mmCIF file of C-alpha atoms and ligand atoms in Angstrom:
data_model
loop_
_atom_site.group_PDB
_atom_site.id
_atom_site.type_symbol
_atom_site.label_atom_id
_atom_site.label_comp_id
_atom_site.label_asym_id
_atom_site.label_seq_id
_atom_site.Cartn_x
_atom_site.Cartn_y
_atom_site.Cartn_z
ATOM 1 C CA UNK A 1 -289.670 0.187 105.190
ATOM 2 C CA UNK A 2 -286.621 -0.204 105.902
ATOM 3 C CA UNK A 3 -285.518 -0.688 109.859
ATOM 4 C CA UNK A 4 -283.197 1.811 111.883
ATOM 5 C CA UNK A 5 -279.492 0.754 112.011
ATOM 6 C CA UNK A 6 -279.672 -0.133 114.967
ATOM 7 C CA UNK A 7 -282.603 -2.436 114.364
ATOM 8 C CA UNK A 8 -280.915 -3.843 111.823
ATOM 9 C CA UNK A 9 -277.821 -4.854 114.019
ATOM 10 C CA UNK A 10 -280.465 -6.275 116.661
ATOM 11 C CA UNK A 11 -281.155 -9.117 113.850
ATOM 12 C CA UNK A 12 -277.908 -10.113 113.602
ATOM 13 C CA UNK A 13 -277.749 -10.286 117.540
ATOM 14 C CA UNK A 14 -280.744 -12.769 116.819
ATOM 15 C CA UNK A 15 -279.368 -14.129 114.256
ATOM 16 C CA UNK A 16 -279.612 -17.643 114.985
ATOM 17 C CA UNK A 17 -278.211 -21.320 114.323
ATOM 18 C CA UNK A 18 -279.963 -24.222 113.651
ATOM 19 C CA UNK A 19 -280.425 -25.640 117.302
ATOM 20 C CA UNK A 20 -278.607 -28.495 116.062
ATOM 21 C CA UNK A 21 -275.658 -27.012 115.424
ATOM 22 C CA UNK A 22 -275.638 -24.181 118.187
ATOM 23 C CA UNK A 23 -276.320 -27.667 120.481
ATOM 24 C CA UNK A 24 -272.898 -29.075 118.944
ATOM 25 C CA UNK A 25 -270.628 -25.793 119.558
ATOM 26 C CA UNK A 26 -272.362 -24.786 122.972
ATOM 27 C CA UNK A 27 -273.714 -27.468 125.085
ATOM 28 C CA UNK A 28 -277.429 -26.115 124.394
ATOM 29 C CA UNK A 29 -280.412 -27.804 124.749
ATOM 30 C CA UNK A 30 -281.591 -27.159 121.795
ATOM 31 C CA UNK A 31 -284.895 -25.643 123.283
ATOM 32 C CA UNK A 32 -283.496 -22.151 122.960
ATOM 33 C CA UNK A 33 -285.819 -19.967 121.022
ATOM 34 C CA UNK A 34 -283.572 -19.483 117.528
ATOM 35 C CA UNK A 35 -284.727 -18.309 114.340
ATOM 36 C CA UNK A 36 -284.835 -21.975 112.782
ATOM 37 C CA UNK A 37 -282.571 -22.178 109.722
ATOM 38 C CA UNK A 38 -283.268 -25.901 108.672
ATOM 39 C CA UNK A 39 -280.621 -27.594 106.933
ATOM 40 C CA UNK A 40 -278.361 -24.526 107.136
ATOM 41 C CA UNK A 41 -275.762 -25.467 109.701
ATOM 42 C CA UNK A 42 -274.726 -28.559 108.200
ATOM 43 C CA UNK A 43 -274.484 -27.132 104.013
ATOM 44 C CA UNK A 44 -270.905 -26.961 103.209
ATOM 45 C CA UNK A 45 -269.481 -23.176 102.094
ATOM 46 C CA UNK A 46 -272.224 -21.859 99.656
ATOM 47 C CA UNK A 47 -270.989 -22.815 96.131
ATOM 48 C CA UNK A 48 -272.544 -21.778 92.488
ATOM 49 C CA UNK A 49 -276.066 -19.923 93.776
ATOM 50 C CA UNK A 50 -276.134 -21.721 97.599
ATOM 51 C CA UNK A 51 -275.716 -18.654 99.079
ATOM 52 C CA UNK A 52 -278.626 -16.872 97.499
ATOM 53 C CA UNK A 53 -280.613 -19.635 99.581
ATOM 54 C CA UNK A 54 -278.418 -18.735 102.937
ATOM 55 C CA UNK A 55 -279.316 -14.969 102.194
ATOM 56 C CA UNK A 56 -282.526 -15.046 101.969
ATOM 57 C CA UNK A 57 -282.544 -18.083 105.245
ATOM 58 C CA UNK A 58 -280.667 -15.397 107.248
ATOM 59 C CA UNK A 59 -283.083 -12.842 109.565
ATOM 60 C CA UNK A 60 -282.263 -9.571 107.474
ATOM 61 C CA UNK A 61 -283.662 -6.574 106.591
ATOM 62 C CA UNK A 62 -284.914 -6.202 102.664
ATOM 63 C CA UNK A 63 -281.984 -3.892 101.691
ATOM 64 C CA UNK A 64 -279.498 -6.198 104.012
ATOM 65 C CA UNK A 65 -280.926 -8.919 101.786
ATOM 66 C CA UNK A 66 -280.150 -7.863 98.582
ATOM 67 C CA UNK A 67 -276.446 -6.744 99.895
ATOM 68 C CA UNK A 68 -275.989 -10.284 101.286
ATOM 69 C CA UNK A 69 -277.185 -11.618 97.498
ATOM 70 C CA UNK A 70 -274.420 -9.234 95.864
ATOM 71 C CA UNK A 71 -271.368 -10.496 98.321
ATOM 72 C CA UNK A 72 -271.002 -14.133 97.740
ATOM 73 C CA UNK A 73 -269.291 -15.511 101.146
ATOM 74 C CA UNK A 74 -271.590 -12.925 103.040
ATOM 75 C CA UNK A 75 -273.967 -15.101 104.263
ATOM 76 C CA UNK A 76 -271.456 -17.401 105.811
ATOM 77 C CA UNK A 77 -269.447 -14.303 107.602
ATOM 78 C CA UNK A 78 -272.789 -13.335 108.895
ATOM 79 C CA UNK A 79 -272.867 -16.518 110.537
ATOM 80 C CA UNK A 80 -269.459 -17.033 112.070
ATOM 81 C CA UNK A 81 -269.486 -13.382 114.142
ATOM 82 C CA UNK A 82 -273.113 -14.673 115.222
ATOM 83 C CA UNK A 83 -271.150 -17.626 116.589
ATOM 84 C CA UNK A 84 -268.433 -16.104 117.733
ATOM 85 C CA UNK A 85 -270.427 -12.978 119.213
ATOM 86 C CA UNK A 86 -271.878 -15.600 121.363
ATOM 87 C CA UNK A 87 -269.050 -17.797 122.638
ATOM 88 C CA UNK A 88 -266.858 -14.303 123.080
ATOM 89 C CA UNK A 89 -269.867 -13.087 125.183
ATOM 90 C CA UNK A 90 -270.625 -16.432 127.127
ATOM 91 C CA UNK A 91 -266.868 -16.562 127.791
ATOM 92 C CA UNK A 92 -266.849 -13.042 129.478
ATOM 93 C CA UNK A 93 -270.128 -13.564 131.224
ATOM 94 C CA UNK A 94 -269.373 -16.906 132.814
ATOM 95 C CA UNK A 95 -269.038 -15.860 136.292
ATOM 96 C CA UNK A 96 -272.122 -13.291 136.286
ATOM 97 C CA UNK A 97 -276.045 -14.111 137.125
ATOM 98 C CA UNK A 98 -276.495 -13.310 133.818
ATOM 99 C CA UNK A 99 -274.444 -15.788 131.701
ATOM 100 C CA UNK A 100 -275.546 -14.532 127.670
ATOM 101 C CA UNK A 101 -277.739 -17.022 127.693
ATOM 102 C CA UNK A 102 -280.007 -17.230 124.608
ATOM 103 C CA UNK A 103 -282.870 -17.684 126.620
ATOM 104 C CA UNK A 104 -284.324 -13.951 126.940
ATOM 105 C CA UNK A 105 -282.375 -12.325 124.365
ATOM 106 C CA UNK A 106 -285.075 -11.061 122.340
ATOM 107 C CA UNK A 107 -286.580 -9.616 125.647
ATOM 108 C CA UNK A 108 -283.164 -7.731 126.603
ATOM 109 C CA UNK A 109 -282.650 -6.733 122.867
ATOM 110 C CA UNK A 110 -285.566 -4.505 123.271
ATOM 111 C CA UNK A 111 -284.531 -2.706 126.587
ATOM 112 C CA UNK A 112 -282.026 -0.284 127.538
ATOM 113 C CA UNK A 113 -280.140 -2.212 129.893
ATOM 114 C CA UNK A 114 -276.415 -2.597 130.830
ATOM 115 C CA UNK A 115 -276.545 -6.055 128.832
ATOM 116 C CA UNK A 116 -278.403 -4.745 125.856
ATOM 117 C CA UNK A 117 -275.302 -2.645 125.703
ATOM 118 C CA UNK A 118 -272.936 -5.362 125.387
ATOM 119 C CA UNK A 119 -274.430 -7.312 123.127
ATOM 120 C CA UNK A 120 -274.868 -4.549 120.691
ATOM 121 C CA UNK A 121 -271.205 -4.004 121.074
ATOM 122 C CA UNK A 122 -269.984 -6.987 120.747
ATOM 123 C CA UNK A 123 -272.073 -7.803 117.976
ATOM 124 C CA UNK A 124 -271.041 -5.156 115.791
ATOM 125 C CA UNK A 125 -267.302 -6.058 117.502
ATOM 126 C CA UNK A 126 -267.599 -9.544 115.500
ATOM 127 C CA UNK A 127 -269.128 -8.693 113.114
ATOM 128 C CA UNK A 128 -265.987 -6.122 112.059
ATOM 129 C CA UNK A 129 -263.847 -8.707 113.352
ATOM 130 C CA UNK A 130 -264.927 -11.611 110.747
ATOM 131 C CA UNK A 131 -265.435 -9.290 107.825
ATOM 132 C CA UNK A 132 -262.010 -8.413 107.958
ATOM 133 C CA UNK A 133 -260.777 -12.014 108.287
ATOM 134 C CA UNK A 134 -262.881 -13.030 105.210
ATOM 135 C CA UNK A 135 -261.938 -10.486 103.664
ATOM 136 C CA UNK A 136 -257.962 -11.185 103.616
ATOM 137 C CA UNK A 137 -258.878 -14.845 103.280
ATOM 138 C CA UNK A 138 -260.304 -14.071 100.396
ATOM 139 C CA UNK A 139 -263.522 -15.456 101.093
ATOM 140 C CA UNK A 140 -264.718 -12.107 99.763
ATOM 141 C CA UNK A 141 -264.942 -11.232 96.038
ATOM 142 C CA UNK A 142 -265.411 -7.446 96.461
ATOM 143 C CA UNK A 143 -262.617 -7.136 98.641
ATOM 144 C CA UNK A 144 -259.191 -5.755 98.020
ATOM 145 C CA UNK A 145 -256.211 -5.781 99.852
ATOM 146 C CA UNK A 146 -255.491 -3.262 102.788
ATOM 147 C CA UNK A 147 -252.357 -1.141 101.037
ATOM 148 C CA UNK A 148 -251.613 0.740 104.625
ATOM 149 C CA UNK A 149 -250.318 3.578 102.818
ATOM 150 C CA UNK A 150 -248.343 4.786 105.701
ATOM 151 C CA UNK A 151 -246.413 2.154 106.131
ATOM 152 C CA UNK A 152 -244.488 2.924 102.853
ATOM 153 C CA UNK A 153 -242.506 6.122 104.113
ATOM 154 C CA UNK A 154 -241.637 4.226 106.850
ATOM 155 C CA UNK A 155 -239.840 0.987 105.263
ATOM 156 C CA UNK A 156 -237.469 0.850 102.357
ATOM 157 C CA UNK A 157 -238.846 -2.448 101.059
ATOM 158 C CA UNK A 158 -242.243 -3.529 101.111
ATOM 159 C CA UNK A 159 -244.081 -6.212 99.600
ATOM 160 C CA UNK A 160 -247.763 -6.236 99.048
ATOM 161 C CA UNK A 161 -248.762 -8.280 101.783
ATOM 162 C CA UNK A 162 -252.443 -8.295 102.491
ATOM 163 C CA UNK A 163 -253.222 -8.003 106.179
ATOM 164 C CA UNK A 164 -256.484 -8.114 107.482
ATOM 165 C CA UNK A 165 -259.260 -5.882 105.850
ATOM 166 C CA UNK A 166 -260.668 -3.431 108.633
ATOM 167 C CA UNK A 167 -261.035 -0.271 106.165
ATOM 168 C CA UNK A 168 -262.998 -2.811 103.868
ATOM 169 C CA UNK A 169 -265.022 -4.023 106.632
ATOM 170 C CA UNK A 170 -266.088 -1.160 108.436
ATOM 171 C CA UNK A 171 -266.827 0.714 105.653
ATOM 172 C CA UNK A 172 -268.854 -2.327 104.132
ATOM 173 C CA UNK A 173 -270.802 -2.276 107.889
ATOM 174 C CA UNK A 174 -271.737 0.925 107.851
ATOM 175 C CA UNK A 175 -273.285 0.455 104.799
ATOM 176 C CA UNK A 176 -274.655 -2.676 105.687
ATOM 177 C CA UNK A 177 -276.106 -1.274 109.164
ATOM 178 C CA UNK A 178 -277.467 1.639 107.062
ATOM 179 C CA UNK A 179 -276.424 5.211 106.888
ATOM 180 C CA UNK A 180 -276.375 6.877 109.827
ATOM 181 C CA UNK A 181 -279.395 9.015 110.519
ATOM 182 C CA UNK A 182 -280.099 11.168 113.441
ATOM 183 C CA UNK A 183 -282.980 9.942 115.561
ATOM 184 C CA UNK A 184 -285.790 11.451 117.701
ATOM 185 C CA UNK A 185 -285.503 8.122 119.419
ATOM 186 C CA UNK A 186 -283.069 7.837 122.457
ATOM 187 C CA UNK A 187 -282.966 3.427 122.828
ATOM 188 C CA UNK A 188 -281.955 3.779 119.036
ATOM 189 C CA UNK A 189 -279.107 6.777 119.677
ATOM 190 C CA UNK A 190 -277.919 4.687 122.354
ATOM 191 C CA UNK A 191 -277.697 1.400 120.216
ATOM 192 C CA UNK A 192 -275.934 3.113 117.228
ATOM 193 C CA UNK A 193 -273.228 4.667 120.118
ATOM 194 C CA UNK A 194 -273.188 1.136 121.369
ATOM 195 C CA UNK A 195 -272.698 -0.411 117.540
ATOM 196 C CA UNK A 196 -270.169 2.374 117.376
ATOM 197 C CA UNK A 197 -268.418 1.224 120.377
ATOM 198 C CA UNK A 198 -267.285 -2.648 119.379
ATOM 199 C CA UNK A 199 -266.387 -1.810 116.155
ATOM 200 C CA UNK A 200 -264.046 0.884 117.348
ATOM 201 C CA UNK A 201 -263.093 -1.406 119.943
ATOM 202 C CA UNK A 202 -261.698 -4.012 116.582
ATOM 203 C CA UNK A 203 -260.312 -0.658 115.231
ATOM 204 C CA UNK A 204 -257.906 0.098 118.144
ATOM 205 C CA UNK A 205 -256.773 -3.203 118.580
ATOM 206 C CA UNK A 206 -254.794 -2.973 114.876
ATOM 207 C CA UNK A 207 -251.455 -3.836 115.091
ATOM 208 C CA UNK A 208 -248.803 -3.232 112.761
ATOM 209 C CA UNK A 209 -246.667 -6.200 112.785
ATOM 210 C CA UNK A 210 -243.517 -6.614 110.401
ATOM 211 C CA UNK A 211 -240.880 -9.495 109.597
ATOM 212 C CA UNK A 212 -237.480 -8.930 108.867
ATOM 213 C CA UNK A 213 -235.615 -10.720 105.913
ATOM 214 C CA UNK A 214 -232.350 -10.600 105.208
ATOM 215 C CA UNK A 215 -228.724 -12.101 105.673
ATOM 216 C CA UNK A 216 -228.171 -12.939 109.128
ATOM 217 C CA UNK A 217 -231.475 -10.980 110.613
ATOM 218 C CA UNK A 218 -229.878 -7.826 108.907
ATOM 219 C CA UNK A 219 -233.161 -6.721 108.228
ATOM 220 C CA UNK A 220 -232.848 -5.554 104.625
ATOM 221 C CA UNK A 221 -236.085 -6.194 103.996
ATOM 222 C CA UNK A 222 -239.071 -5.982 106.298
ATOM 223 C CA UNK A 223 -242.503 -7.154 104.974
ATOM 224 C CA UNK A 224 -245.070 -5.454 107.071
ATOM 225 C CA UNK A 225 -249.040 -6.011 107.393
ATOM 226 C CA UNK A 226 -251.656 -5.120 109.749
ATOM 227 C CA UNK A 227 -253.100 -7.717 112.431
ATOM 228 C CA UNK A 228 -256.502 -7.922 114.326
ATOM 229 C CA UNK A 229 -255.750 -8.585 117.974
ATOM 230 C CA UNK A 230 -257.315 -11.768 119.294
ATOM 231 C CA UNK A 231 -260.687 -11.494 119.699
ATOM 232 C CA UNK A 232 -260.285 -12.421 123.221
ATOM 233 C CA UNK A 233 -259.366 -9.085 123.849
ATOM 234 C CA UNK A 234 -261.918 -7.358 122.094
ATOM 235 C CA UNK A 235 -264.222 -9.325 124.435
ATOM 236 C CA UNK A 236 -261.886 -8.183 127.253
ATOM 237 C CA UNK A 237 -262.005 -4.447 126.887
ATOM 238 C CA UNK A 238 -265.631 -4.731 126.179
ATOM 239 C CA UNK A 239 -266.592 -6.569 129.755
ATOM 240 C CA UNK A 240 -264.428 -3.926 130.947
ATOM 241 C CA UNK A 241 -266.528 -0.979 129.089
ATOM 242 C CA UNK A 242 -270.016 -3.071 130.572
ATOM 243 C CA UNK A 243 -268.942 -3.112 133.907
ATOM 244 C CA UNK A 244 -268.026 1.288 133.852
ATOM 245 C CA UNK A 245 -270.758 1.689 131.429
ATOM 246 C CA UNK A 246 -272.728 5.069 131.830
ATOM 247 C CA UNK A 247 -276.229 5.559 132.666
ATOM 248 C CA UNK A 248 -277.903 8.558 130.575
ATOM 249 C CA UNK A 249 -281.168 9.798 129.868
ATOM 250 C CA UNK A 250 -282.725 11.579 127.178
ATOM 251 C CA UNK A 251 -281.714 15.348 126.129
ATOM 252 C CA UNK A 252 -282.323 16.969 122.969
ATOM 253 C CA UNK A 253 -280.343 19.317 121.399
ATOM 254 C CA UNK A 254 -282.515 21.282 119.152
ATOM 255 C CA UNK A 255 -280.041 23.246 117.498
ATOM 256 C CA UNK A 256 -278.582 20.102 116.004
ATOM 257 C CA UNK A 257 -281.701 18.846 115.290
ATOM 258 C CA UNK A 258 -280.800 15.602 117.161
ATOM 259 C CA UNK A 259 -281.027 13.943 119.881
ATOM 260 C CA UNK A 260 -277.628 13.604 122.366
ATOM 261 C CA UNK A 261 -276.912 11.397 125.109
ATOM 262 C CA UNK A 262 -276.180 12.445 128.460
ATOM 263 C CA UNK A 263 -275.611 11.212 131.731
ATOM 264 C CA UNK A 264 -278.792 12.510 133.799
ATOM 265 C CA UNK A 265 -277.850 15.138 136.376
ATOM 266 C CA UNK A 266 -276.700 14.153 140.184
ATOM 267 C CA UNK A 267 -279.302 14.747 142.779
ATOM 268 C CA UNK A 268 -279.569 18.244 144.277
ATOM 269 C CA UNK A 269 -277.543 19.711 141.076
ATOM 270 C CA UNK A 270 -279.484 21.466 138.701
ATOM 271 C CA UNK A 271 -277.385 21.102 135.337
ATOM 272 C CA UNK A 272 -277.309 17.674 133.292
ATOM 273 C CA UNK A 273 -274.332 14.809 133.595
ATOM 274 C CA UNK A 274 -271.340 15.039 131.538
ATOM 275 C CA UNK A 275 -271.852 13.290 128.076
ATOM 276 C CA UNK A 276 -270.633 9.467 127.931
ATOM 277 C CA UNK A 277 -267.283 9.706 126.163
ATOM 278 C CA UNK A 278 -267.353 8.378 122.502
ATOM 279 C CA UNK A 279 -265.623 4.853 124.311
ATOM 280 C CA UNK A 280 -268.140 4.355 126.642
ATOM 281 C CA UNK A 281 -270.980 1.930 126.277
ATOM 282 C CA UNK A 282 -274.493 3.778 127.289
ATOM 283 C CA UNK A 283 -277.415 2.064 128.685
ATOM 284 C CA UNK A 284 -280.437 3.619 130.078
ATOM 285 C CA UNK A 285 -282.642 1.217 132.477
ATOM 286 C CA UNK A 286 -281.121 -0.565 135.765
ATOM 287 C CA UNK A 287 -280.813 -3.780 135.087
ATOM 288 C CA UNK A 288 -283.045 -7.006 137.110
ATOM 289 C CA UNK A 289 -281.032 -9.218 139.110
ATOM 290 C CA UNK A 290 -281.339 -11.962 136.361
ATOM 291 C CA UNK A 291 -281.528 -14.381 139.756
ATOM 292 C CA UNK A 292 -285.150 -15.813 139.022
ATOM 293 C CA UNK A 293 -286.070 -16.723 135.625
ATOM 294 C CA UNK A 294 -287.806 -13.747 133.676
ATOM 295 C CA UNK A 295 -288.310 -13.158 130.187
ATOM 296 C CA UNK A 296 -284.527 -12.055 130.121
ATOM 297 C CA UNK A 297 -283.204 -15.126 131.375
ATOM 298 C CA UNK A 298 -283.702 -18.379 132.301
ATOM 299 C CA UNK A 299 -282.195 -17.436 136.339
ATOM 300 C CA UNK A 300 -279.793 -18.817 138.255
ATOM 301 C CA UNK A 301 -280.242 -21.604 139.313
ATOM 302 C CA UNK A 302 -278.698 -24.979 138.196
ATOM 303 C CA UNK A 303 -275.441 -22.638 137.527
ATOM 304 C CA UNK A 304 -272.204 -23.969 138.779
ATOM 305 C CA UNK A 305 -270.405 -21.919 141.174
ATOM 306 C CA UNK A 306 -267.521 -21.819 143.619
ATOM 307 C CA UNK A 307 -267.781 -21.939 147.195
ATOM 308 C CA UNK A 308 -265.440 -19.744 148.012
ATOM 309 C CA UNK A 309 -265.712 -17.174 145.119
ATOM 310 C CA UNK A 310 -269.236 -17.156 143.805
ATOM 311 C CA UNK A 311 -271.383 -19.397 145.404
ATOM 312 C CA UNK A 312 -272.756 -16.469 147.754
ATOM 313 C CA UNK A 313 -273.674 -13.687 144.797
ATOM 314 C CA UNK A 314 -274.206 -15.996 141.933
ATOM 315 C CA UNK A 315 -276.897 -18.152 143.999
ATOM 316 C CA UNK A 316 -278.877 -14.972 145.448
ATOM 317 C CA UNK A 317 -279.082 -16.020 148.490
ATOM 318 C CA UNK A 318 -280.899 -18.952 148.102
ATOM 319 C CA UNK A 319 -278.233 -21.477 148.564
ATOM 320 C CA UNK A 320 -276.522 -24.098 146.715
ATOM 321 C CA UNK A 321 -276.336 -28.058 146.135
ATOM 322 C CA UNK A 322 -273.096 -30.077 146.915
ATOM 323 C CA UNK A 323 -272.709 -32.902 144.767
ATOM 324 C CA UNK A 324 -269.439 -35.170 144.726
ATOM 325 C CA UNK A 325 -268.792 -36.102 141.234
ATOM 326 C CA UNK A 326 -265.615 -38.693 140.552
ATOM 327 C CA UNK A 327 -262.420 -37.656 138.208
ATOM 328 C CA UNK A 328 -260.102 -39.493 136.451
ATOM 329 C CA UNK A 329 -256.303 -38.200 135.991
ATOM 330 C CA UNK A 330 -252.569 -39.093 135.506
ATOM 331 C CA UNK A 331 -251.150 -40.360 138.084
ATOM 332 C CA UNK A 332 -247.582 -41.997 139.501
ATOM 333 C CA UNK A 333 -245.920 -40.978 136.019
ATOM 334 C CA UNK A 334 -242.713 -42.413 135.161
ATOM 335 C CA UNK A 335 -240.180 -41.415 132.667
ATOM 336 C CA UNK A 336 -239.403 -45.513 130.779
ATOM 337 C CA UNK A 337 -236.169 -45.815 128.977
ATOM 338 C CA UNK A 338 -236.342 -45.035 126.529
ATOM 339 C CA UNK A 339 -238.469 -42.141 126.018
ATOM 340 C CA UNK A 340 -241.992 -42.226 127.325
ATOM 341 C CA UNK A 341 -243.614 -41.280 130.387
ATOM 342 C CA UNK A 342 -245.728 -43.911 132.059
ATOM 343 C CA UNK A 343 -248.964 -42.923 133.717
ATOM 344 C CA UNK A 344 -251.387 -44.403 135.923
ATOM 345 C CA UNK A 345 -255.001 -43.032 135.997
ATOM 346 C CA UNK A 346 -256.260 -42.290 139.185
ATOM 347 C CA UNK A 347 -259.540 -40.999 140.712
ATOM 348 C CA UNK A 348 -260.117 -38.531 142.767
ATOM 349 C CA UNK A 349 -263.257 -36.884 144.480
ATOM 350 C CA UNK A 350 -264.665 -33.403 143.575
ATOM 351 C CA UNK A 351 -267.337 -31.086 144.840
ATOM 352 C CA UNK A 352 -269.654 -29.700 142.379
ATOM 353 C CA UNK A 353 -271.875 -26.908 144.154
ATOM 354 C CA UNK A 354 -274.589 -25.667 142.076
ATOM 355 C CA UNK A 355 -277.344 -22.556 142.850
ATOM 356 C CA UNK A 356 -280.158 -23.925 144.503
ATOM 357 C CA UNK A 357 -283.718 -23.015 142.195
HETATM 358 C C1 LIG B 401 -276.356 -20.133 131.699
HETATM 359 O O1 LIG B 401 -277.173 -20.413 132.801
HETATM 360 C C2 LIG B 401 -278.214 -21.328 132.547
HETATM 361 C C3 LIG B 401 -279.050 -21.565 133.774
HETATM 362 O O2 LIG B 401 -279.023 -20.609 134.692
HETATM 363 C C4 LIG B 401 -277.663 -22.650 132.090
HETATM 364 O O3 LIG B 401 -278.694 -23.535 131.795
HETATM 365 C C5 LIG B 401 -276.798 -22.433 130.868
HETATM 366 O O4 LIG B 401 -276.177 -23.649 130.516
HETATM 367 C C6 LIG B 401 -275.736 -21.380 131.131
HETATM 368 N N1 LIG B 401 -275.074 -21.094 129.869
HETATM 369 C C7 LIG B 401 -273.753 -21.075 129.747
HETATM 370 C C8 LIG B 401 -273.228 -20.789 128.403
HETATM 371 O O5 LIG B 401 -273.001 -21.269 130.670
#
């Protein structure tokens, strides 16, 4: 049986390193609960049949599996939007109680909450992203070029420059996610809008950029391709979407035979919300505080904060620890003759405040 789409796309939020290597890129402990892949993070790019043997390593669904077998360099895309799913939603989560940890993400992977949201989104956000990187890479073999048709009406010259793949990737990942059913189910509705959300999110951040050739920047010829924005800002406009994100609750609309979301109806008024527009991520439960630890995170204490800024909120109340930690910089620095600048490292005190458990 083959999981919903949205199921589907929960694996790949799961989808884990080795500890080993997650501990190298993210300053884990290595204790985080991670689907154990041994060996995997250290094997060089899959070549002859090595990424049959990453495929079937990889936490997919049976039909996922066999697509993954077909698309040598699949495997290893699969893992590089896992990675940079996570660092893109650590960085954007730095300053809240809950920080993407790993710890409780299988736990708030199977509720409704703001969070679950976001890392649906920006799952299926990096996942689009990477595809379409690999693809014009040409890490893919069943890729082909992006010909942006109408760009040609537009230019008098154009060469054949391949820009990155989006149309190949999001048509290969809605395949890969499955095709689109309607459910009875509202947490699966909501994941699918949410999975629809990042990788429109990758769509309107396309840019057309173009070069000009030519005698003396005449511009007789302009070679033209598209461009993925920085991830960064994918991750941007998604934190953005999480923190407006619309609460809705279940309403079925028989004569479609399917279930739609809406935003449940305002106290005292006896008609239902308006419906989430199609840019909006949807969640459905309140979220916990994330200050203690729970199964959805480890809590916050031990986290870093500033006195000023976020000592107060991030800490819950409970307080924080001042420790003075020594730092070494340049100091006294000199231009020499001739040309380098002479520096002398100095020390200085800093306070480190940190949430009290
Ligand atoms: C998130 O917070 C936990 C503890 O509250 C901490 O151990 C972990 O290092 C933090 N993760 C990141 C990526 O900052």
């Amino acid at each position: 049986m083959r999981p919903p789409p949205a199921l589907a796309l929960a694996a790949l939020c799961l989808l884990a390193l080795p500890a080993a290597a997650a501990a190298a890129y993210f300053g884990l402990t290595g204790r985080e609960v991670l689907t154990p892949f041994p060996g995997l993070g250290t094997a060089a790019p899959a070549q002859g049949g090595a990424h049959l043997k990453q495929c079937d390593l990889l936490k997919l669904s049976r039909r996922q599996k066999q697509l993954c077998r077909r698309e040598p360099g699949l495997a290893e895309t699969l893992q590089d939007a896992a990675h940079l799913s996570l660092l893109e939603c650590q960085f954007q989560f730095r300053h809240e109680r809950w920080n993407c940890s790993l710890e409780g993400r299988t736990g708030l992977l199977k509720r409704g909450f703001k969070e679950t949201a976001f890392l649906y989104a920006v799952s299926a956000a990096a996942l689009t992203h990477t595809l379409a990187r690999a693809c014009s890479a040409g890490r893919m073999e069943r890729c082909t070029c992006d010909d942006s048709p109408g760009l040609e009406s537009r230019q008098a010259w154009q060469w054949g420059v391949c820009g990155d793949n989006l149309k190949y990737s999001t048509k290969f990942l809605n395949n890969f996610l499955g095709p689109k059913r309607g459910s009875k189910d509202l947490r699966a509705r909501a994941d699918a809008h949410n999975t629809h959300v990042g990788i429109k999110a990758v769509k309107s951040g396309l840019r057309t950029t173009c070069k000009c050739h030519g005698v003396s920047g005449s511009c007789a010829v302009r070679t033209c391709w598209k461009q993925l924005s920085p991830f960064r800002d994918t991750g941007q406009v998604l934190k953005l979407r999480y923190d407006s994100a619309v609460k809705v609750s279940s309403a079925s609309n028989e004569a479609l035979g399917r279930l739609e979301l809406w935003a449940p109806a305002r106290p005292g008024s006896p008609s239902k919300g308006p419906a989430p527009r199609p840019g909006d991520l949807v969640y459905m439960e309140d979220s916990p505080s994330f200050c203690r630890p729970s199964k959805y995170s480890p809590g916050t204490g031990g986290r870093v904060c500033s006195r000023e800024a976020s000592c107060s909120s991030l800490c819950c109340g409970r307080g924080y620890d001042t420790q003075s930690r020594l730092t070494a910089f340049s100091c006294h620095c000199q231009v020499q003759w001739c040309c380098y600048v002479e520096c002398q490292q100095c020390v200085r005190e800093e306070l480190v405040y940190t949430c009290k458990h």
